[in-house]
XYZ file of C-alpha atoms in Angstrom:
762
model
C 58.073 64.261 -45.168
C 54.976 65.993 -43.757
C 51.750 66.376 -45.620
C 52.320 70.138 -45.959
C 55.800 69.623 -47.368
C 54.525 67.048 -49.816
C 51.774 69.336 -50.983
C 54.188 72.222 -51.417
C 56.625 70.033 -53.388
C 53.810 68.832 -55.580
C 52.528 72.311 -56.489
C 55.855 74.175 -56.927
C 57.623 73.954 -60.275
C 60.959 75.841 -60.162
C 62.128 77.059 -63.561
C 59.036 75.559 -65.174
C 59.255 78.117 -68.013
C 62.679 76.840 -69.022
C 61.359 73.331 -69.797
C 60.144 72.145 -73.190
C 56.422 71.637 -73.663
C 56.776 67.866 -73.499
C 58.850 68.132 -70.289
C 56.253 70.354 -68.720
C 53.533 67.856 -69.503
C 55.674 65.013 -68.165
C 56.441 66.756 -64.837
C 52.856 67.696 -64.064
C 51.967 64.035 -64.797
C 54.692 62.803 -62.428
C 53.479 65.153 -59.677
C 50.004 63.642 -59.955
C 48.123 66.511 -61.587
C 47.460 64.539 -64.757
C 46.168 60.967 -65.150
C 47.900 58.624 -67.492
C 45.066 59.018 -69.982
C 45.183 62.801 -69.932
C 48.983 62.719 -70.205
C 48.768 60.708 -73.381
C 46.037 63.002 -74.723
C 48.166 66.101 -74.119
C 51.317 64.494 -75.627
C 49.485 63.337 -78.709
C 47.476 66.504 -79.213
C 44.220 64.579 -79.468
C 42.500 67.085 -77.203
C 42.522 69.842 -79.807
C 39.242 70.734 -81.392
C 38.632 69.105 -84.796
C 36.793 70.729 -87.670
C 34.016 68.131 -87.764
C 33.224 68.717 -84.069
C 33.457 72.525 -84.462
C 30.910 72.236 -87.268
C 28.399 70.931 -84.750
C 29.001 73.736 -82.275
C 28.243 76.888 -84.342
C 27.035 77.806 -87.774
C 29.020 78.296 -91.082
C 32.196 76.754 -89.774
C 35.208 77.002 -92.137
C 38.037 76.138 -89.726
C 39.343 76.082 -86.177
C 41.457 78.703 -84.452
C 43.898 77.660 -81.743
C 44.903 79.529 -78.657
C 47.681 78.649 -76.161
C 46.903 76.853 -72.952
C 49.276 77.828 -70.160
C 49.392 77.030 -66.422
C 49.230 79.488 -63.623
C 51.422 78.032 -60.837
C 51.825 78.512 -57.122
C 48.154 79.122 -56.272
C 47.109 78.430 -52.703
C 43.362 79.135 -52.276
C 41.577 78.408 -49.013
C 44.470 76.159 -47.943
C 44.399 74.083 -51.121
C 46.987 73.981 -53.906
C 45.955 74.576 -57.533
C 47.670 74.808 -60.895
C 45.297 76.891 -63.037
C 44.786 76.351 -66.771
C 44.717 79.623 -68.689
C 43.741 80.159 -72.338
C 45.177 83.528 -73.435
C 47.153 84.912 -76.324
C 48.677 87.936 -74.503
C 52.243 87.569 -73.389
C 53.226 87.952 -69.696
C 49.789 87.229 -68.194
C 50.683 83.669 -67.161
C 54.069 84.588 -65.838
C 52.706 87.602 -63.951
C 49.980 85.474 -62.380
C 52.376 82.807 -61.289
C 54.734 85.354 -59.785
C 51.903 87.069 -57.873
C 50.561 83.739 -56.644
C 54.028 82.814 -55.348
C 54.238 86.091 -53.329
C 50.780 85.584 -51.841
C 51.412 81.918 -51.209
C 54.341 82.835 -49.001
C 52.007 84.900 -46.899
C 49.400 82.200 -46.468
C 47.642 82.223 -49.788
C 44.262 83.559 -50.875
C 41.135 83.407 -48.769
C 37.997 83.329 -50.905
C 34.266 83.211 -50.003
C 31.401 82.672 -52.371
C 27.629 82.801 -52.284
C 25.237 80.201 -53.665
C 25.315 79.948 -57.524
C 22.048 81.849 -58.054
C 21.093 83.148 -61.483
C 18.247 85.671 -62.020
C 15.589 85.190 -64.665
C 13.477 88.190 -65.647
C 9.850 88.191 -66.777
C 8.791 91.606 -68.165
C 5.105 92.485 -67.747
C 3.486 95.444 -69.489
C -0.066 96.866 -69.697
C -0.719 96.011 -66.045
C -3.896 97.770 -64.917
C -2.944 97.988 -61.220
C 0.860 97.557 -60.841
C 1.090 97.975 -57.080
C -1.736 95.487 -56.509
C -0.192 93.085 -59.024
C 3.107 93.211 -57.180
C 1.404 92.344 -53.895
C -0.452 89.434 -55.498
C 2.726 88.010 -57.065
C 4.557 88.136 -53.743
C 1.621 86.586 -51.876
C 1.378 83.726 -54.369
C 5.102 83.276 -55.040
C 4.998 79.677 -53.887
C 2.795 78.864 -56.844
C 5.313 80.453 -59.185
C 8.230 78.573 -57.543
C 6.422 75.257 -57.668
C 5.576 75.686 -61.330
C 9.131 76.684 -62.185
C 10.631 73.761 -60.279
C 8.224 71.284 -61.896
C 9.961 72.071 -65.126
C 13.380 70.883 -63.773
C 12.848 68.313 -61.032
C 16.410 66.977 -61.325
C 17.836 70.297 -60.487
C 15.638 70.422 -57.406
C 16.841 66.927 -56.475
C 20.446 68.178 -56.617
C 19.635 70.886 -54.110
C 18.980 73.687 -56.576
C 16.037 75.086 -58.452
C 13.977 78.210 -58.125
C 14.489 79.663 -54.636
C 12.657 82.966 -54.492
C 10.651 85.586 -56.362
C 11.213 89.342 -56.354
C 9.077 91.985 -58.082
C 10.222 95.347 -59.321
C 8.303 98.328 -60.700
C 9.947 100.640 -63.201
C 8.505 103.841 -64.702
C 8.521 103.923 -68.492
C 9.324 106.952 -70.558
C 5.631 107.422 -71.452
C 4.744 107.533 -67.735
C 3.157 104.103 -67.189
C 4.687 101.388 -64.979
C 6.527 98.293 -66.113
C 6.511 95.316 -63.809
C 9.421 92.884 -63.805
C 9.436 89.545 -62.024
C 12.804 88.229 -60.852
C 13.042 84.443 -60.516
C 16.034 83.479 -58.412
C 17.337 80.148 -59.432
C 20.135 78.104 -57.841
C 21.647 76.273 -60.832
C 24.188 74.257 -58.772
C 27.142 73.228 -60.997
C 25.531 74.218 -64.277
C 25.990 77.602 -65.922
C 22.145 77.520 -66.087
C 21.234 79.890 -68.891
C 18.965 77.504 -70.720
C 17.450 76.219 -67.468
C 16.508 79.715 -66.267
C 15.153 80.757 -69.659
C 12.913 77.648 -69.696
C 11.556 78.452 -66.199
C 10.815 82.031 -67.211
C 8.923 80.843 -70.285
C 7.081 78.305 -68.133
C 5.715 80.698 -65.554
C 4.786 83.420 -68.081
C 1.109 82.457 -68.354
C 0.637 82.239 -64.639
C 2.242 85.661 -64.249
C -0.219 87.053 -66.749
C -3.218 85.583 -64.954
C -2.017 86.967 -61.616
C -1.261 90.503 -62.914
C -3.815 91.006 -65.682
C -0.917 92.259 -67.799
C 0.898 91.037 -70.875
C 4.232 89.207 -70.552
C 6.801 90.425 -73.072
C 10.488 89.412 -72.500
C 11.334 86.208 -70.603
C 15.113 85.856 -70.274
C 17.957 85.521 -67.793
C 19.999 88.470 -66.584
C 23.771 88.364 -66.857
C 24.127 90.702 -63.872
C 24.649 87.727 -61.631
C 25.041 89.769 -58.427
C 23.572 86.930 -56.298
C 26.502 84.667 -57.250
C 29.395 86.615 -55.689
C 33.006 85.877 -54.865
C 35.071 87.851 -52.335
C 38.764 87.185 -52.438
C 41.395 88.462 -50.002
C 45.146 88.307 -49.498
C 47.577 89.815 -46.971
C 51.168 90.480 -47.961
C 53.852 91.578 -45.499
C 55.930 94.483 -46.680
C 59.097 92.421 -46.638
C 57.617 90.225 -49.355
C 57.012 93.294 -51.483
C 60.635 94.443 -51.502
C 62.338 94.190 -54.860
C 65.722 95.319 -56.058
C 65.789 99.063 -55.671
C 62.272 99.258 -54.307
C 61.608 99.069 -50.559
C 58.474 97.166 -49.551
C 56.818 100.236 -47.979
C 57.297 102.155 -51.245
C 55.716 99.301 -53.269
C 52.868 98.951 -50.833
C 52.049 102.670 -50.863
C 52.277 102.788 -54.600
C 49.810 99.874 -54.965
C 47.430 101.535 -52.594
C 47.651 104.861 -54.413
C 47.252 103.287 -57.846
C 44.105 101.484 -56.574
C 42.732 104.760 -55.201
C 43.180 106.283 -58.665
C 41.013 103.532 -60.112
C 38.387 103.916 -57.334
C 37.736 107.554 -58.191
C 38.491 107.844 -61.915
C 36.370 105.762 -64.336
C 38.922 106.083 -67.167
C 41.576 104.477 -64.953
C 39.014 102.024 -63.510
C 38.272 100.642 -67.000
C 41.920 99.719 -67.571
C 42.295 98.552 -63.947
C 39.359 96.172 -64.232
C 40.414 95.051 -67.642
C 43.586 93.782 -65.983
C 41.504 91.781 -63.500
C 39.591 90.249 -66.355
C 42.850 89.285 -68.093
C 43.127 86.545 -65.590
C 39.408 85.762 -64.993
C 38.669 85.475 -68.736
C 41.630 83.189 -69.326
C 40.281 80.692 -66.774
C 36.763 81.109 -68.115
C 37.955 80.181 -71.653
C 40.040 77.256 -70.359
C 37.037 75.835 -68.471
C 34.462 76.398 -71.204
C 32.560 79.144 -69.422
C 30.827 82.124 -71.006
C 33.486 84.790 -70.589
C 31.246 87.422 -72.267
C 28.573 86.951 -69.571
C 31.217 87.179 -66.817
C 32.628 90.406 -68.367
C 29.164 91.899 -68.627
C 28.375 91.152 -64.965
C 31.740 92.450 -63.745
C 31.418 95.797 -65.516
C 27.766 96.254 -64.596
C 28.653 95.508 -61.018
C 31.516 97.979 -61.094
C 29.032 100.716 -62.122
C 26.355 99.690 -59.609
C 26.658 102.947 -57.663
C 26.062 105.116 -60.698
C 29.774 105.655 -61.412
C 32.154 103.107 -62.812
C 34.790 102.185 -60.221
C 37.417 99.538 -59.189
C 36.439 95.959 -58.439
C 39.334 95.740 -55.967
C 40.506 97.498 -52.865
C 44.059 97.643 -51.641
C 44.979 99.242 -48.303
C 47.554 99.317 -45.510
C 46.769 96.855 -42.748
C 47.118 97.360 -39.052
C 50.639 95.907 -39.010
C 51.744 97.789 -42.064
C 51.034 94.914 -44.431
C 49.392 95.224 -47.856
C 45.835 93.957 -47.880
C 43.981 93.278 -51.130
C 40.303 92.523 -51.616
C 38.201 91.751 -54.647
C 34.424 91.460 -54.852
C 32.606 90.666 -58.104
C 29.882 88.432 -59.599
C 31.140 85.058 -60.756
C 28.511 82.734 -62.223
C 30.236 79.731 -63.751
C 29.591 76.060 -64.300
C 31.467 72.793 -64.531
C 28.775 70.592 -66.146
C 26.675 70.853 -69.308
C 26.717 69.961 -72.992
C 28.673 73.065 -74.065
C 31.375 72.196 -71.547
C 31.598 68.624 -72.673
C 31.761 69.292 -76.449
C 35.378 70.410 -76.247
C 37.912 67.822 -75.066
C 40.433 70.468 -73.907
C 37.830 72.000 -71.604
C 37.153 68.648 -69.946
C 40.897 68.032 -69.591
C 41.436 71.521 -68.076
C 38.692 70.968 -65.523
C 40.230 67.654 -64.438
C 43.637 69.351 -64.210
C 42.269 72.160 -62.070
C 40.535 69.601 -59.861
C 37.502 71.667 -58.770
C 34.556 69.688 -57.444
C 31.823 72.335 -57.748
C 30.946 75.543 -59.581
C 31.421 77.499 -56.399
C 34.955 76.141 -55.984
C 35.744 77.168 -59.559
C 34.338 80.649 -58.905
C 36.531 80.969 -55.855
C 39.664 79.986 -57.795
C 38.753 82.560 -60.421
C 38.292 85.189 -57.808
C 41.836 84.478 -56.526
C 43.151 84.637 -60.078
C 41.503 88.005 -60.608
C 42.981 89.409 -57.426
C 46.407 87.995 -58.284
C 46.328 89.511 -61.782
C 45.402 92.881 -60.340
C 48.247 92.719 -57.800
C 50.806 91.771 -60.476
C 49.638 94.617 -62.740
C 49.768 97.293 -59.981
C 53.085 96.033 -58.683
C 54.603 96.252 -62.168
C 53.084 99.663 -62.684
C 54.529 100.981 -59.462
C 57.979 99.477 -59.815
C 58.378 100.110 -63.517
C 57.382 103.724 -62.990
C 60.102 104.037 -60.366
C 62.672 102.416 -62.595
C 61.834 104.760 -65.470
C 62.547 107.697 -63.193
C 59.023 109.192 -63.126
C 58.320 108.251 -59.461
C 54.841 109.663 -59.854
C 52.900 107.152 -57.778
C 55.465 107.332 -54.971
C 55.484 111.089 -55.130
C 51.704 111.182 -54.781
C 51.893 109.037 -51.675
C 54.568 111.246 -50.154
C 52.585 114.422 -51.005
C 49.579 113.014 -49.142
C 51.738 112.250 -46.120
C 53.201 115.750 -46.252
C 49.751 117.272 -45.956
C 49.240 118.529 -49.535
C 45.547 119.502 -49.852
C 43.474 118.982 -52.974
C 43.943 122.440 -54.457
C 47.779 122.218 -54.428
C 48.235 118.399 -54.572
C 49.110 118.102 -58.274
C 51.503 121.029 -58.119
C 53.310 119.532 -55.116
C 53.590 116.139 -56.859
C 55.018 117.578 -60.044
C 57.605 119.663 -58.211
C 58.486 116.703 -56.015
C 59.082 114.569 -59.079
C 61.116 117.272 -60.727
C 63.319 117.651 -57.581
C 64.315 113.979 -57.580
C 64.057 113.984 -53.819
C 60.929 111.909 -53.183
C 61.089 112.427 -49.448
C 58.561 113.651 -46.898
C 60.750 116.528 -45.777
C 61.093 117.725 -49.355
C 57.346 117.463 -49.923
C 56.634 119.470 -46.768
C 59.067 122.158 -47.998
C 57.259 122.313 -51.383
C 53.860 122.437 -49.682
C 54.897 125.542 -47.748
C 56.302 127.147 -50.842
C 53.234 126.454 -53.011
C 50.896 127.799 -50.299
C 53.017 130.936 -50.040
C 52.934 131.451 -53.777
C 49.153 130.896 -53.894
C 48.538 133.672 -51.370
C 51.149 136.003 -52.792
C 50.866 138.665 -55.498
C 52.829 137.981 -58.623
C 54.362 141.149 -60.107
C 55.275 140.275 -63.663
C 57.164 142.191 -66.346
C 55.432 143.822 -69.320
C 54.437 141.824 -72.322
C 57.204 142.241 -74.863
C 59.011 140.607 -77.711
C 61.352 138.714 -75.415
C 62.960 135.371 -76.057
C 61.327 132.580 -74.170
C 62.783 132.738 -70.639
C 61.089 129.842 -68.885
C 63.670 127.048 -68.651
C 60.980 124.727 -67.288
C 59.022 124.855 -70.572
C 55.845 126.108 -69.013
C 52.416 127.024 -70.297
C 49.990 128.892 -67.947
C 46.378 127.976 -67.144
C 43.854 130.789 -67.106
C 40.494 132.047 -65.974
C 38.294 134.542 -67.840
C 36.855 137.027 -65.442
C 34.513 138.670 -67.951
C 33.864 138.339 -71.681
C 33.989 134.693 -72.711
C 32.117 133.737 -75.917
C 31.497 137.372 -76.787
C 35.302 137.711 -77.307
C 35.013 135.379 -80.299
C 32.881 138.087 -81.987
C 35.208 141.055 -81.366
C 34.248 141.997 -77.828
C 36.735 142.421 -75.010
C 37.627 139.841 -72.365
C 39.545 140.005 -69.101
C 41.777 136.968 -68.609
C 44.277 136.081 -65.932
C 46.817 133.318 -65.333
C 46.326 131.004 -62.411
C 48.925 129.170 -60.301
C 48.338 126.071 -62.377
C 50.503 125.241 -65.280
C 51.567 122.575 -67.763
C 55.221 121.643 -68.087
C 56.948 119.559 -70.699
C 60.363 117.907 -71.155
C 62.014 116.511 -74.300
C 64.525 113.647 -74.458
C 66.385 112.214 -77.402
C 65.649 108.476 -77.939
C 66.513 105.683 -80.348
C 62.855 104.897 -81.200
C 62.925 106.584 -84.582
C 59.688 108.426 -83.863
C 58.065 111.188 -81.828
C 56.519 109.666 -78.676
C 54.213 111.612 -76.436
C 53.527 110.602 -72.756
C 51.062 112.314 -70.420
C 50.959 110.023 -67.377
C 48.343 111.972 -65.417
C 45.860 111.888 -68.282
C 46.667 108.311 -69.285
C 47.754 109.452 -72.761
C 50.584 107.687 -74.566
C 50.942 107.697 -78.293
C 53.394 107.682 -81.229
C 52.853 110.610 -83.601
C 51.863 109.536 -87.130
C 54.060 111.189 -89.673
C 51.208 111.373 -92.097
C 48.666 113.984 -90.850
C 45.844 112.077 -92.561
C 46.238 109.252 -90.051
C 46.259 111.376 -86.887
C 43.332 111.477 -84.439
C 42.022 114.778 -83.085
C 44.550 114.848 -80.197
C 47.423 114.190 -82.529
C 46.236 116.680 -85.161
C 46.374 119.490 -82.601
C 49.893 118.884 -81.363
C 51.011 117.498 -84.707
C 50.888 121.028 -86.141
C 53.753 121.953 -83.829
C 56.069 119.190 -85.175
C 55.059 119.783 -88.791
C 55.647 123.563 -88.522
C 58.966 123.213 -86.722
C 60.036 120.377 -89.139
C 60.606 117.997 -86.264
C 58.327 115.142 -87.339
C 61.335 113.002 -88.426
C 63.131 113.397 -85.127
C 63.507 110.589 -82.611
C 62.332 112.102 -79.295
C 60.221 111.464 -76.281
C 58.026 114.291 -74.922
C 56.700 114.020 -71.400
C 53.984 116.392 -70.285
C 53.150 117.215 -66.685
C 49.736 118.916 -66.567
C 48.725 120.666 -63.366
C 45.745 122.206 -65.237
C 42.697 119.908 -65.056
C 41.728 118.561 -68.431
C 38.709 120.100 -70.163
C 37.732 122.157 -67.120
C 37.655 125.617 -68.810
C 41.015 126.578 -67.390
C 43.031 126.690 -70.651
C 44.551 123.263 -70.448
C 44.882 122.689 -74.184
C 46.541 126.012 -74.808
C 48.843 125.580 -71.836
C 49.911 122.173 -73.157
C 50.623 123.508 -76.609
C 52.754 126.333 -75.199
C 54.602 123.967 -72.868
C 55.415 121.535 -75.714
C 56.547 124.346 -78.044
C 58.795 125.830 -75.386
C 60.237 122.360 -74.541
C 61.107 121.812 -78.219
C 62.439 125.380 -78.451
C 64.738 124.757 -75.546
C 65.863 121.276 -76.558
C 66.603 122.145 -80.217
C 67.665 125.780 -79.592
C 65.138 127.123 -82.097
C 65.342 130.692 -80.686
C 61.595 131.229 -80.865
C 60.140 134.400 -79.501
C 57.043 134.677 -77.335
C 55.171 136.043 -80.318
C 56.108 132.937 -82.389
C 55.218 130.628 -79.529
C 51.814 132.306 -79.159
C 51.073 132.186 -82.865
C 51.845 128.506 -83.135
C 49.815 127.737 -79.979
C 46.872 129.578 -81.558
C 47.046 127.263 -84.588
C 46.817 124.301 -82.197
C 43.789 125.896 -80.554
C 42.137 126.201 -83.982
C 42.248 122.405 -84.311
C 41.138 121.863 -80.725
C 38.262 124.380 -80.603
C 37.327 125.306 -84.175
C 37.111 129.108 -83.857
C 39.098 130.210 -80.767
C 39.306 133.803 -79.622
C 43.033 133.564 -79.036
C 42.805 134.597 -75.383
C 43.733 131.126 -74.014
C 47.014 130.805 -75.889
C 47.852 134.475 -75.150
C 47.601 134.004 -71.404
C 49.229 130.520 -71.631
C 52.225 132.177 -73.336
C 52.646 135.448 -71.396
C 51.211 134.585 -68.021
C 49.805 138.078 -67.459
C 46.469 139.676 -66.455
C 45.252 141.150 -69.733
C 42.384 142.899 -71.417
C 42.150 141.084 -74.741
C 40.364 141.891 -78.043
C 40.857 139.789 -81.109
C 41.625 141.396 -84.490
C 38.739 142.113 -86.836
C 40.368 140.037 -89.607
C 42.291 136.818 -89.242
C 45.508 138.540 -90.308
C 45.060 141.447 -87.865
C 46.910 141.194 -84.572
C 44.811 141.177 -81.379
C 44.818 144.112 -79.040
C 46.437 142.983 -75.735
C 46.723 145.370 -72.797
C 48.279 144.312 -69.559
C 46.242 145.373 -66.568
C 48.025 146.726 -63.458
C 46.071 146.432 -60.184
C 46.772 148.145 -56.889
C 45.443 145.183 -54.909
C 44.832 141.529 -55.888
C 41.335 140.259 -56.615
C 40.534 137.260 -54.328
C 38.806 134.437 -56.215
C 37.699 130.875 -55.664
C 37.771 128.494 -58.543
C 35.047 125.819 -58.368
C 35.692 122.830 -60.602
C 32.615 120.814 -61.649
C 34.331 117.634 -62.761
C 32.178 117.639 -65.936
C 34.241 118.143 -69.045
C 33.857 121.465 -70.834
C 33.856 120.798 -74.609
C 34.740 124.297 -75.795
C 34.429 123.406 -79.521
C 30.861 122.243 -78.925
C 29.742 125.292 -76.935
C 31.436 127.714 -79.300
C 29.811 125.906 -82.208
C 26.349 126.022 -80.585
C 26.611 129.801 -79.912
C 27.735 130.303 -83.518
C 24.775 128.380 -84.864
C 22.367 130.465 -82.699
C 24.107 133.707 -83.818
C 23.708 132.736 -87.430
C 19.956 132.115 -86.942
C 19.440 135.480 -85.180
C 22.464 137.739 -85.563
C 20.846 140.921 -84.287
C 19.676 139.288 -81.035
C 22.991 137.674 -80.200
C 25.155 140.632 -81.235
C 23.102 142.622 -78.757
C 24.049 140.129 -76.034
C 27.680 140.267 -77.089
C 27.617 144.069 -76.878
C 26.205 143.882 -73.374
C 28.963 141.511 -72.266
C 31.526 143.822 -73.844
C 30.192 146.788 -71.842
C 30.226 144.702 -68.627
C 33.858 143.722 -69.383
C 35.062 147.305 -69.825
C 33.255 148.341 -66.616
C 34.937 145.372 -64.949
C 38.379 146.748 -65.862
C 37.553 150.001 -64.039
C 36.092 148.190 -61.069
C 39.235 145.977 -60.737
C 41.601 148.979 -61.064
C 39.532 150.861 -58.400
C 39.328 147.693 -56.314
C 35.515 148.174 -56.213
C 34.833 144.531 -55.477
C 31.075 144.958 -54.866
C 30.641 146.502 -58.279
C 32.857 143.782 -59.838
C 30.694 141.131 -58.155
C 27.516 142.639 -59.613
C 29.077 142.654 -63.068
C 30.082 139.050 -62.739
C 26.577 138.017 -61.721
C 25.007 139.850 -64.634
C 27.563 138.375 -67.064
C 26.723 134.882 -65.835
C 23.080 135.530 -66.542
C 23.897 136.573 -70.079
C 26.082 133.475 -70.563
C 23.226 131.368 -69.289
C 21.027 133.030 -71.886
C 23.557 131.837 -74.471
C 22.919 128.315 -73.101
C 26.516 127.573 -72.278
C 25.927 126.810 -68.567
C 25.151 123.442 -67.039
C 23.434 121.961 -63.967
C 26.773 121.548 -62.211
C 27.864 125.130 -62.958
C 24.582 126.573 -61.758
C 24.905 124.541 -58.474
C 28.417 125.854 -57.957
C 27.407 129.442 -58.650
C 24.474 129.152 -56.240
C 26.691 127.629 -53.507
C 29.155 130.460 -53.863
C 26.521 133.170 -53.611
C 24.703 131.519 -50.734
C 27.939 131.427 -48.746
C 28.798 135.037 -49.196
C 30.477 135.458 -52.581
C 29.969 138.998 -53.974
C 29.724 137.528 -57.482
C 30.022 134.170 -59.256
C 29.989 133.098 -62.885
C 31.141 130.354 -65.173
C 34.579 130.800 -66.681
C 35.729 129.629 -70.110
C 33.733 127.605 -72.633
C 31.058 126.385 -70.262
C 28.909 123.319 -70.748
C 30.813 121.983 -67.751
C 34.241 122.968 -66.564
C 34.645 125.613 -63.828
C 33.284 128.764 -62.182
C 34.939 131.657 -60.444
C 33.542 133.375 -57.309
C 34.647 136.701 -55.872
C 35.298 136.098 -52.191
C 37.151 138.903 -50.347
C 36.101 137.770 -46.834
C 35.006 134.143 -46.764
C 36.965 132.038 -49.167
C 37.407 129.147 -46.744
C 33.658 128.951 -46.208
C 32.915 128.893 -49.949
C 35.582 126.344 -50.651
C 34.322 124.056 -47.864
C 30.791 124.302 -49.149
C 31.849 123.409 -52.660
C 33.789 120.431 -51.444
C 30.900 119.312 -49.209
C 28.733 119.271 -52.342
C 31.288 116.960 -54.095
C 33.224 119.497 -56.155
C 36.843 120.582 -56.210
C 37.763 124.149 -55.216
C 40.835 126.302 -54.833
C 41.683 129.882 -53.958
C 43.673 132.226 -56.205
C 44.614 135.901 -56.151
C 44.456 137.777 -59.482
C 46.632 140.772 -60.115
């Protein structure tokens, strides 16, 4: 038998999970992973922490809590076999890691690099008379600082570690003066090094004061250990990704797309990185390392660019293979008192067999990447099995050339079609583009039964009149080719389950309204009113309207859900009833809504809207007929528009000075009525002027934002006749009137980092 065969036989444990605990311990002993002494310790349970030892570790001890120790199998890291001890209470993590490691092992294993185990100590200096001069002095005399620091730990220096370098940073304080911070870079070798670094920082404090003329305040290590990095990599051929019912290319593309989601969306990135830490933390606990410090460093590093993002990158390689990479701080240790006080930790380290802290960090990097792969692979394949196919559809839509402004619409229609093929996506792309440039001629508003078999709620833009409409003024509102759709399925769950995959929302509706959060309270009104709370159903929502971007997403969702329930249970609701119930949802979501959002979401028509003077009085709704469409660009800021907050702020200001604010509302009302005439006469220059003036008044109401002002300015500078915020403001979106140069305006907005789309109103 060759050495390679022997190693493979020693590290592979087929059907390991089927064995009893005692048999598992016996087989790893027989394979040479455990010494005879450690074998006896595991069998007898002598390694478990006893109360009298726990009492010497922390304060106020009253007992000991146990956690399972499992083994991650099949790991091949830098050509060496490992079985990895994991301390974790969450089911499936150990199995998922072992499965992922087996796949990667078949493709050559993980390749991991690490930097020297350097920890940063910080010495904060305030009241420095000449900060720039002090910085220069510290750097000129840094050898004195290093020598003093190393004199405090000569044994660390003898082992090849110790203080290596000094950095100096200047920060501006809120009051305007400078704060000077000295970074002491210390190679702690195989120790975690926290106490060592803190001692060095304390030791050099007086010398720092004498050099700077300032006063040293804090002297402490930093847990952002970005000088102790690991970079793990794996390459997986697509044939190794194939599972039953899921071709390898499909899985590869799904993993790449899921990772892209985490790279651009911090809400997804948080869950994505949490999955990585599921594996990393389990090894940290097993080996006695400070998992809290590792977590802090990982998340701080993920946000180093000013926006929280993914710690991993998955992409398609030159030969079509799946390539995964992870980069993160990993400052760990394998020696020290805290590591030696727990017998299980010492046993786990011997079982793992690492010879240095860097080797341990490299294994943990491989574990993090393996855990991420297993999570993404499960997400992709489970999603396909459940019939949603969303990730695959997104990949196909990209291949078919779906651009940003139509991408979500193409994906949703592709999923609905059930034909997740490039030819189908290309067909949908052409259709959506045709619809976006066309003019929708819709029937009159009427008391019709709900006709939309797809259970749709329309998004909207307000051309003129937002905020003033809450106080009885007119508003012009129009539907946009963005909508929310919903489906209802009977289940055996015994509850109402809501799933919105695109927004990462999944919850089970509490039957008791008192226990519902704000999101559940809004939609819960629907189920309470329709007496469906006791039903056993699953509602899936497909939002093409961006969330909290001033485009009527909450109202569109309410209408879509009501219509889906109406269709499923044959409730025979009219549009008026749908609209009224959606308005009640809006009251919960926004506090004091005008009613315009739910009206457009329900009817999908261009309307002049004025709310009733009293709550019980019906609003005045007039459909507007135009001879020609009004060409707009919608610019989306990416900053959430919290309508309830902006409406509340305007109300507070109105209550303080009603005469002043009612004057502004009246001006907006006059602009809106003039806007109706301009639209019907297709006098776009006049309409643009009215939009610009309206935006100025809305800015005076303090409902704009930096992002909205930038978008408005971009639109005007690139030829828009008029531009203004639309909706609640405080974030969200703007509209720009662009009869000649929509492509130029859209390109400029995208160049500035915003989303943009064109739409014809009328």
